[in-house]
Tab-separated table of C-alpha atoms in Angstrom:
chain	number	residue	atom	x	y	z
A	2	GLN	CA	2.641	-2.142	7.266
A	3	VAL	CA	2.252	1.621	7.347
A	4	HIS	CA	5.348	3.747	7.608
A	5	LEU	CA	5.675	7.512	7.873
A	6	VAL	CA	9.223	8.821	7.804
A	7	GLU	CA	10.013	12.470	8.413
A	8	SER	CA	13.169	14.208	7.276
A	9	GLY	CA	14.545	17.695	6.876
A	10	GLY	CA	14.850	18.838	10.447
A	11	GLY	CA	17.910	20.542	11.830
A	12	SER	CA	19.247	23.703	13.385
A	13	VAL	CA	18.586	27.123	11.940
A	14	GLN	CA	18.840	30.715	13.061
A	15	ALA	CA	15.787	32.814	13.736
A	16	GLY	CA	14.341	34.155	10.522
A	17	GLY	CA	15.572	31.189	8.551
A	18	SER	CA	13.716	28.455	6.703
A	19	VAL	CA	13.438	24.693	6.835
A	20	ARG	CA	11.440	22.260	4.730
A	21	LEU	CA	10.253	19.065	6.316
A	22	SER	CA	9.248	16.021	4.304
A	23	CYS	CA	7.209	13.007	5.297
A	24	ALA	CA	7.288	9.938	3.080
A	25	ALA	CA	4.437	7.464	3.445
A	26	SER	CA	4.227	3.825	2.503
A	27	GLY	CA	2.057	0.804	3.192
A	28	TYR	CA	-1.379	2.311	2.583
A	29	THR	CA	-3.417	4.273	0.038
A	30	TYR	CA	-1.862	7.581	0.889
A	31	SER	CA	-4.096	9.864	-1.197
A	32	ARG	CA	-7.245	8.777	0.669
A	33	ASN	CA	-6.251	10.423	3.912
A	34	TYR	CA	-5.658	13.938	5.056
A	35	MET	CA	-2.217	14.498	6.526
A	36	GLY	CA	-1.150	16.633	9.424
A	37	TRP	CA	1.962	18.052	10.984
A	38	PHE	CA	2.253	18.313	14.740
A	39	ARG	CA	4.941	19.496	17.090
A	40	GLN	CA	5.860	18.794	20.656
A	41	VAL	CA	8.318	20.091	23.202
A	42	PRO	CA	9.205	18.211	26.379
A	43	GLY	CA	6.615	18.658	29.085
A	44	LYS	CA	3.948	19.976	26.751
A	45	GLU	CA	1.142	18.380	24.788
A	46	ARG	CA	1.500	17.657	21.120
A	47	GLU	CA	-0.091	20.480	19.119
A	48	GLY	CA	-1.418	20.599	15.608
A	49	VAL	CA	0.474	22.809	13.187
A	50	ALA	CA	-1.053	22.255	9.761
A	51	ALA	CA	-3.073	19.792	7.735
A	52	VAL	CA	-3.844	19.105	4.082
A	53	SER	CA	-6.752	17.171	2.590
A	54	GLY	CA	-6.312	13.972	0.617
A	55	GLY	CA	-6.268	15.749	-2.725
A	56	GLY	CA	-4.251	18.686	-1.472
A	57	SER	CA	-6.837	21.381	-2.212
A	58	ASP	CA	-7.799	22.193	1.380
A	59	THR	CA	-5.448	23.212	4.127
A	60	TYR	CA	-5.556	24.158	7.772
A	61	TYR	CA	-3.037	26.176	9.763
A	62	ALA	CA	-2.755	26.886	13.432
A	63	ASP	CA	-2.853	30.611	14.143
A	64	PHE	CA	0.713	30.645	15.373
A	65	VAL	CA	2.079	29.541	11.970
A	66	LYS	CA	-0.284	31.283	9.566
A	67	GLY	CA	1.599	33.267	6.980
A	68	ARG	CA	4.890	31.547	7.823
A	69	PHE	CA	4.359	27.823	7.174
A	70	THR	CA	2.991	26.108	4.075
A	71	ILE	CA	1.808	22.526	3.900
A	72	SER	CA	1.631	20.671	0.611
A	73	ARG	CA	1.596	17.145	-0.686
A	74	ASP	CA	2.688	15.247	-3.763
A	75	ASN	CA	0.486	12.175	-4.056
A	76	ALA	CA	2.581	10.784	-6.895
A	77	LYS	CA	5.477	10.626	-4.447
A	78	ASN	CA	3.412	9.757	-1.352
A	79	THR	CA	5.026	12.694	0.389
A	80	VAL	CA	3.765	15.630	2.416
A	81	TYR	CA	5.849	18.731	3.029
A	82	LEU	CA	5.973	21.526	5.540
A	83	GLN	CA	7.781	24.638	4.361
A	84	MET	CA	8.683	26.677	7.425
A	85	ASN	CA	9.748	30.277	6.895
A	86	SER	CA	10.477	33.168	9.251
A	87	LEU	CA	11.268	30.704	11.979
A	88	LYS	CA	11.218	31.803	15.596
A	89	PRO	CA	12.925	30.282	18.632
A	90	GLU	CA	9.482	29.258	19.895
A	91	ASP	CA	9.134	27.025	16.828
A	92	THR	CA	11.779	24.766	18.319
A	93	ALA	CA	10.202	21.342	18.746
A	94	MET	CA	10.041	17.788	17.544
A	95	TYR	CA	7.871	17.758	14.447
A	96	PHE	CA	5.717	14.767	13.547
A	97	CYS	CA	3.631	13.932	10.527
A	98	ALA	CA	0.488	11.885	10.886
A	99	ALA	CA	-2.239	10.391	8.733
A	100	GLY	CA	-5.847	11.307	9.413
A	101	ARG	CA	-8.779	8.925	9.200
A	102	THR	CA	-10.678	10.613	6.365
A	103	TYR	CA	-10.131	12.367	3.037
A	104	ALA	CA	-11.266	15.768	4.245
A	105	ILE	CA	-9.702	17.584	7.173
A	106	THR	CA	-11.995	16.866	10.088
A	107	SER	CA	-9.932	17.220	13.238
A	108	MET	CA	-6.560	18.265	14.578
A	109	SER	CA	-6.865	16.179	17.686
A	110	PRO	CA	-3.946	13.742	17.833
A	111	LEU	CA	-6.502	11.082	18.774
A	112	ASP	CA	-8.009	11.341	15.292
A	113	PHE	CA	-4.837	10.396	13.474
A	114	ASN	CA	-4.139	6.782	12.676
A	115	TYR	CA	-0.460	6.665	11.935
A	116	TRP	CA	2.550	8.654	13.080
A	117	GLY	CA	6.113	9.149	12.048
A	118	GLN	CA	9.021	9.046	14.443
A	119	GLY	CA	9.566	12.799	14.365
A	120	THR	CA	12.296	15.162	13.275
A	121	GLN	CA	13.838	17.847	15.475
A	122	VAL	CA	13.819	21.501	14.492
A	123	THR	CA	15.891	23.862	16.605
A	124	VAL	CA	15.742	27.612	16.044
A	125	SER	CA	18.373	29.741	17.704
A	126	SER	CA	18.064	33.443	18.379
């Protein structure tokens, strides 16, 4: 059974940093690209970043470019999201998800097979 478990969320002041982790188990983790999404109540889930199966290719949404960094450690079956220069508008529930292919092909939530339960990040001004 596939499990994705996020950790690292919390409360931080604007300008601060948080690192999220997502530990995967139950499948061949390195075969799939991984993504981070976020969602606030009343809004659709939006893609934040993604990393290919081997970790060499990445994607970032425009609103996090230059501030967030996605990475993965396939030996540990873990993907990370380093979030710097946080803004109040980054406040959301953050989810990791496993894509269907090795290469990054889509940031539509419909194209991700498995999801974690989410971790809350709250940025205060």
